[in-house]
Structures are given as C-alpha cells and as structure tokens.
Coordinates of C-alpha atoms and ligand atoms in Angstrom, one line a residue:
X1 CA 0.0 0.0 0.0
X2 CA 2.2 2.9 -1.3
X3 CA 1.2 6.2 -2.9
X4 CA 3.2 7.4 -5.6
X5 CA 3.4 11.1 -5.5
X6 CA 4.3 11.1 -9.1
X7 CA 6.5 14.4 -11.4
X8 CA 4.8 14.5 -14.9
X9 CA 7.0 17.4 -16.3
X10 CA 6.0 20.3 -17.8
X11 CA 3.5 18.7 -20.1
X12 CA 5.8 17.0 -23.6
X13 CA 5.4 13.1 -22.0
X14 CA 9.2 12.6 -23.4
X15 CA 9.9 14.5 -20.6
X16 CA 8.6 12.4 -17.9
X17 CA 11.2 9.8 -16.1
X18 CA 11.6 6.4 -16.5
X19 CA 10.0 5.1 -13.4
X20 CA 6.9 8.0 -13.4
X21 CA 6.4 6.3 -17.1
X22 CA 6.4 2.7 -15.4
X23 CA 4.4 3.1 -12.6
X24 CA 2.0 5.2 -14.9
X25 CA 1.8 2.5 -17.1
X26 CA 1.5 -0.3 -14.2
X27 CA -1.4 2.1 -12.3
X28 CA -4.9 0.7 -11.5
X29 CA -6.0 4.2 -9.8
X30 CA -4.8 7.8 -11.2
X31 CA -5.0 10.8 -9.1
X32 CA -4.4 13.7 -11.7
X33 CA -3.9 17.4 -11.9
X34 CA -4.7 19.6 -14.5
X35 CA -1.0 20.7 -15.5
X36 CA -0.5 16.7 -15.5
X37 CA -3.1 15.9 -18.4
X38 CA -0.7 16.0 -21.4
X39 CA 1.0 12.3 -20.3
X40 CA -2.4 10.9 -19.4
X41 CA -2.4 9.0 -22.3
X42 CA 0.6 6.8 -21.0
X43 CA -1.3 5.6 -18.3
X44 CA -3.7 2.3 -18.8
X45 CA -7.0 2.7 -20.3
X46 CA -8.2 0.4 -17.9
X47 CA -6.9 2.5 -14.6
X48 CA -9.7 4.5 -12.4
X49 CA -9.2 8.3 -13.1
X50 CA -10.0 10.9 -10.7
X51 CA -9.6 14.8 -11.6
X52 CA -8.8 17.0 -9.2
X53 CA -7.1 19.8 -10.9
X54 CA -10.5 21.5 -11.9
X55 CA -10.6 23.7 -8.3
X56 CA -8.7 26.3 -7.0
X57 CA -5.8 25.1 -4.4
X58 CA -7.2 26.2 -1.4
X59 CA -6.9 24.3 1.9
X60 CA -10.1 22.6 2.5
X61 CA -10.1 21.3 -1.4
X62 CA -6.7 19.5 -0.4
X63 CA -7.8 18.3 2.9
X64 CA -10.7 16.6 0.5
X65 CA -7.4 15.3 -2.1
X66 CA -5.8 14.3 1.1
X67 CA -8.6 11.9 2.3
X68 CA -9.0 10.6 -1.4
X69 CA -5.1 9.8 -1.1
X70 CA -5.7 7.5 1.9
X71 CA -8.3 6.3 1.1
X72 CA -7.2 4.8 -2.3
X73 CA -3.6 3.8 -0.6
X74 CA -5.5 1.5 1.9
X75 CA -7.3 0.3 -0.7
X76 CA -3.9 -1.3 -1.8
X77 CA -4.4 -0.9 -5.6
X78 CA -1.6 0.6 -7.0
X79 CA -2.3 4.2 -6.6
X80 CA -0.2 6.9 -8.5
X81 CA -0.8 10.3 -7.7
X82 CA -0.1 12.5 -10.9
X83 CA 1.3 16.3 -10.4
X84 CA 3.0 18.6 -13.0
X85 CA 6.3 19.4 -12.7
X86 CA 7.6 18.4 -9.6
X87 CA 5.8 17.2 -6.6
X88 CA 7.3 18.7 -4.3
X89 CA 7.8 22.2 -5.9
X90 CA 4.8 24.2 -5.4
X91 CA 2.8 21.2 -6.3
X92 CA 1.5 20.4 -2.5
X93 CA 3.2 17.2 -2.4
X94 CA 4.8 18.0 0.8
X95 CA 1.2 18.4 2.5
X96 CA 0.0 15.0 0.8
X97 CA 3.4 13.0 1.8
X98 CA 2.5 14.4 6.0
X99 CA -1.0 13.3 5.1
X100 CA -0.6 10.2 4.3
X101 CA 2.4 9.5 6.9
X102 CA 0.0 10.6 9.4
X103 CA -2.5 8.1 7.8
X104 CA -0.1 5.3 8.3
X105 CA -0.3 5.4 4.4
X106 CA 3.4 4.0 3.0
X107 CA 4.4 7.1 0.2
X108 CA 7.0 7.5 -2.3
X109 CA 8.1 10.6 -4.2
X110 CA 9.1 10.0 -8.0
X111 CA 11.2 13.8 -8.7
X112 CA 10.0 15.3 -12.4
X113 CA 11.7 17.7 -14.6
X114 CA 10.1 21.5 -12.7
X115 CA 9.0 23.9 -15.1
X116 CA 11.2 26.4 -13.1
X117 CA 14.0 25.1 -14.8
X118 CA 12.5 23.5 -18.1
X119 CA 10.1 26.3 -19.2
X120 CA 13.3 28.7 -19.4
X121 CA 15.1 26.0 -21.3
X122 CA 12.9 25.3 -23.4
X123 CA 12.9 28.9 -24.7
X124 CA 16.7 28.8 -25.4
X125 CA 17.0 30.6 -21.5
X126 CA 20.0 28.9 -19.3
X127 CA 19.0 30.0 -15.5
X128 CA 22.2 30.6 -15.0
X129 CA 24.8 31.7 -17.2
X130 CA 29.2 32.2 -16.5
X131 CA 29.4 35.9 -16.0
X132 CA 25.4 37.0 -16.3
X133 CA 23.7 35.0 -13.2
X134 CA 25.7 33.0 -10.6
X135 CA 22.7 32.5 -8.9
X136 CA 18.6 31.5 -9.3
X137 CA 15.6 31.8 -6.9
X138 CA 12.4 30.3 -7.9
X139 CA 9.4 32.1 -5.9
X140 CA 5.7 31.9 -6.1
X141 CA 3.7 35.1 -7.6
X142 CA 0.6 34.0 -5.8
X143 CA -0.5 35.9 -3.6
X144 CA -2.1 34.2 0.0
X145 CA -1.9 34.4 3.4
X146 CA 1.5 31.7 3.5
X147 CA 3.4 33.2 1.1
X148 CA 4.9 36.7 2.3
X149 CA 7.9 37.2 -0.7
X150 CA 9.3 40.6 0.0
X151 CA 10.4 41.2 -3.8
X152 CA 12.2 44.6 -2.3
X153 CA 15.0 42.4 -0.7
X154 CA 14.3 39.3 -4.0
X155 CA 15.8 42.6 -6.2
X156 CA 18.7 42.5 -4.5
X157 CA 20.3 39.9 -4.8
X158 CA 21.1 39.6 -8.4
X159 CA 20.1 36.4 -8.9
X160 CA 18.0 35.2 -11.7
X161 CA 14.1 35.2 -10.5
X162 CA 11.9 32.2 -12.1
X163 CA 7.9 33.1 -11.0
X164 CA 5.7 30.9 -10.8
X165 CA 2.0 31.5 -10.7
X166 CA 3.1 34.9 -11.2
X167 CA 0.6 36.0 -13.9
X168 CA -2.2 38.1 -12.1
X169 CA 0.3 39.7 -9.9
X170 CA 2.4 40.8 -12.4
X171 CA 2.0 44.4 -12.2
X172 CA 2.6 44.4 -8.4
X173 CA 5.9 42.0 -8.8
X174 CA 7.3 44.1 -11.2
X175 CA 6.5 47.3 -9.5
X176 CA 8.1 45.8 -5.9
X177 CA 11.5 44.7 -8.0
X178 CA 12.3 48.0 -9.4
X179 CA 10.9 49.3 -5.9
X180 CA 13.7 47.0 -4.4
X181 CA 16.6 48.9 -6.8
X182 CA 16.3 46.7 -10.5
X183 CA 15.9 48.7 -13.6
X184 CA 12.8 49.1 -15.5
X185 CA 14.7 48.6 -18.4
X186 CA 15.7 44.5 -16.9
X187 CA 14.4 41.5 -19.0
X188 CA 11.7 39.6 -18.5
X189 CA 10.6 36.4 -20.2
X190 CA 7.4 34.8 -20.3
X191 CA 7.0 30.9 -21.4
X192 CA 3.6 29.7 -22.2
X193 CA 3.0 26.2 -22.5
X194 CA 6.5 25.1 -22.4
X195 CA 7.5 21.9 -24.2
X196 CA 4.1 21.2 -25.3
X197 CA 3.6 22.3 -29.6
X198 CA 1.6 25.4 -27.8
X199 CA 4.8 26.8 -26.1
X200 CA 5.1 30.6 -26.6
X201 CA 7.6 32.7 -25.8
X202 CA 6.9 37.0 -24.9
X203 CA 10.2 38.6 -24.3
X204 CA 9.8 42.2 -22.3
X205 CA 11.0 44.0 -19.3
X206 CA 10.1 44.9 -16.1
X207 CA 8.4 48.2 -17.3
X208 CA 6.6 46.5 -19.8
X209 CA 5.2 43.3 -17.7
X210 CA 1.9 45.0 -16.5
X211 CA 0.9 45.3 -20.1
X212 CA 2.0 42.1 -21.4
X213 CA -1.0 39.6 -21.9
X214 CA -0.3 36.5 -21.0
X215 CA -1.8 33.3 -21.1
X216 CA -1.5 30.3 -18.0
X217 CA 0.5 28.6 -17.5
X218 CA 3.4 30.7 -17.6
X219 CA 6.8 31.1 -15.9
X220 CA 7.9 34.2 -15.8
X221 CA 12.1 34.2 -15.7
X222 CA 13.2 38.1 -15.2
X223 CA 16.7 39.5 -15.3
X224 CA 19.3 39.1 -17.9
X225 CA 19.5 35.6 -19.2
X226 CA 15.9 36.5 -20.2
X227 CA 17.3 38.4 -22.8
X228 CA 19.0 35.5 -23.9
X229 CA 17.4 32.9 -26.5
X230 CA 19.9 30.1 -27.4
X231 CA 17.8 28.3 -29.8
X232 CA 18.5 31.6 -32.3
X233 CA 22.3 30.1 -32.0
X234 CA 21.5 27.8 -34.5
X235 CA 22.9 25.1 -32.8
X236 CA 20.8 24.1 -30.6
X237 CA 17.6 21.7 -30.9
X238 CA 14.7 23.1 -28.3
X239 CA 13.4 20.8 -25.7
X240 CA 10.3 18.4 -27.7
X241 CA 11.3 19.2 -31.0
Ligands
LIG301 C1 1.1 25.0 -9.0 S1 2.5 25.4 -9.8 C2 3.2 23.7 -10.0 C3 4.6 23.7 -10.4 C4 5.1 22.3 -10.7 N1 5.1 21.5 -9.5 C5 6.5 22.3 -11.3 O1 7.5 21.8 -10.6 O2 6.6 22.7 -12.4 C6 1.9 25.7 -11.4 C7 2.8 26.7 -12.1 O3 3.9 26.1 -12.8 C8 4.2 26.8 -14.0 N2 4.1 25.8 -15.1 C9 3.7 24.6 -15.0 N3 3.7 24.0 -16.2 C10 4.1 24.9 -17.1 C11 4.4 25.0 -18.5 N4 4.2 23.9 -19.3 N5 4.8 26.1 -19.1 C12 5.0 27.2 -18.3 N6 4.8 27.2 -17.0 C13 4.4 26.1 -16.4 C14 3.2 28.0 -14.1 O4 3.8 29.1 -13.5 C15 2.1 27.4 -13.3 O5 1.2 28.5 -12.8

C-alpha cells in the first residue's frame, strides 16, 4: 500500500522519467492534476481516473485530495498520484506525503523535470549563465496568506528570479522589484506552455510586464539571461522538437 506522489513534467510526455512512465503505465488508480493531463495518455486505459485539478488550491479542497489519497492507498491498488512538474515544488506534495504519513499510508516521491528550470530552457533561456547570473531563486507570484515574498530584498540579490503562478500579480511584482533597486529597463521572459507544440515565448522587461497579456500557465524568468534565447544560435535543438 504505497502512494506514488508522481512528477509528470512540464507537459511533452518525453519528458517524464523512466520510473513515473512505469508506474503510470502499471497504475490501477490515477489521481491527476490539470497541469498533468498531457501524459495521461501513458497511463492504462483500464486505470480509475480521478480529476482534481479542476478547483482552486485552497486548503479545504486538499484536505478533501488528502482523504482521497488515503483512502485509495488503503485500498492497496496501486495508486499513483499525478502532479505537473515536480511534486514537491509548489505542487502540494509536501502536505500529501504528511497526510498520508500521518494516515499510516506508505508514500514514495518520483522527482519530475520542474517547469522552473524547463520552461526557461525550453525557450533557449539557461538559468544561470558564467558571467550574467551565478545565482537562481524560484518564488511563487501567488498571492495568499503563507506566502509573504518581500520582492524589495528578491531585487537585490542579483540572482535570476523564475515566478511561478506569477501571472495576475504581475503588475505588483514588477513594481516591488524596481521598488527593491532593479531597472525598468531588466528583462523579462514569459513561457507559455512550455515543451508542449503550444509553447510561446513573450520577451519584455520589467516596465513592460503589467501590459504584457499573458496566457496560463506561464513562468515568468526576469533578469538578464531573459534576454537570452539560445535556440536563435542555431545550434541548438529546443526541448520536444
Ligand atoms: C502549482 S505550480 C506547480 C509547479 C510544478 N510543481 C513544477 O514543478 O513545475 C503551477 C505553475 O507552474 C508553472 N508551469 C507549469 N507547467 C508549465 C508549462 N508547461 N509552461 C509554463 N509554465 C508552467 C506555471 O507558473 C504554473 O502557474
């Protein structure tokens, strides 16, 4: 009776590991996001499905997820819980691994590729690059009571910022960064649909972010590299393709 808090990637299924691809494939119960819907088709067509990517994340949705999760893992089908990206990067898998610990439910986390770092690269964007950005923080743009990011002190540092979920804030991020000392004038990148044949890529700056309509989901990388675009190098084949 083990859970399988499963990584699906950013969405291209060639993306997905080899052991989130077996235990898809071997699963008699699915529990699936919404971000997690473009490797469905690996699973079997015989497996129970349940969607619960169609709410919003607050806490008394996932206290309802969390229940599911025991429920199915004392079931002792072989239960694989489906998130995008990485479980355990703003995906909530944290909360469902205590859950289930507390449940007496046996879990295992299976690591997939993050869109922090695979969006970028998939639009040519290196995170970090040898004399542009020795450094990388990847923050949440949503806006709730547990997340406090003081985006003053985030400016400060230099590093690279990847934003996640940061779509409806934008205007208030990218006010707070220059507020915290960055230049209007800094790059910003914003990857739509990364690795999937949807991906789109809007290059702007900090000024220009508030007026930049953008589509979810998105991953906003801001500061220099996002000026970058390595696929124009000619050399280099994009993530998918
Ligand atoms: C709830 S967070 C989950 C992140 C996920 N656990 C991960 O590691 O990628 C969802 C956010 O991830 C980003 N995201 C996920 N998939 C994406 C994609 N294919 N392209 C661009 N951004 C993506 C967006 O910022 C989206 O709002």
């Amino acid at each position: 009776m083990t859970v399988h808090l499963v990584g699906s990637g950013p969405g291209d299924p060639d993306l997905l590991t080899v052991r989130a691809a077996r235990l898809l494939r071997n699963a008699e119960v699915v529990v699936h996001d919404r971000l997690a819907e473009p490797v469905l088709a690996l699973a079997s067509p015989t497996a129970a499905r349940f969607d619960v990517g169609k709410h919003r994340g607050d806490s008394a949705y996932q206290a309802e997820i969390n229940t599911l999760l025991i429920e199915l893992g004392r079931t002792g089908l072989e239960v694989v819980r489906l998130k995008g990206g990485d479980p355990f990067v703003f995906g909530r898998g944290g909360e469902e691994a205590l859950a289930l610990s507390a449940a007496g439910v046996d879990w295992q986390v299976v690591p997939g590729v993050s869109s922090a770092i695979s969006a970028p690269a998939a639009a040519g964007i290196p995170v970090t690059h040898r004399g542009v950005a020795d450094a990388v923080t990847i923050v949440t743009g949503h806006r709730s009571k547990g997340h406090r990011t003081d985006w003053e002190a985030l400016a400060a540092t230099g590093a690279t910022l990847v934003v996640l979920m940061g779509a409806s804030e934008r205007a208030e991020i990218a006010r707070r960064l220059v507020a915290g000392g960055l230049a209007p004038s800094t790059p910003v990148a914003a990857v739509h649909d990364a690795t999937l044949p949807t991906q789109r890529t809007v290059h702007t700056t900090l000024d220009g972010l508030a007026d930049t309509s953008l589509a979810s989901p998105v991953t906003l990388v801001i500061g220099p590299v996002a000026a970058l675009d390595l696929t124009m190098t000619g050399t280099m084949t994009t993530v998918g393709a």
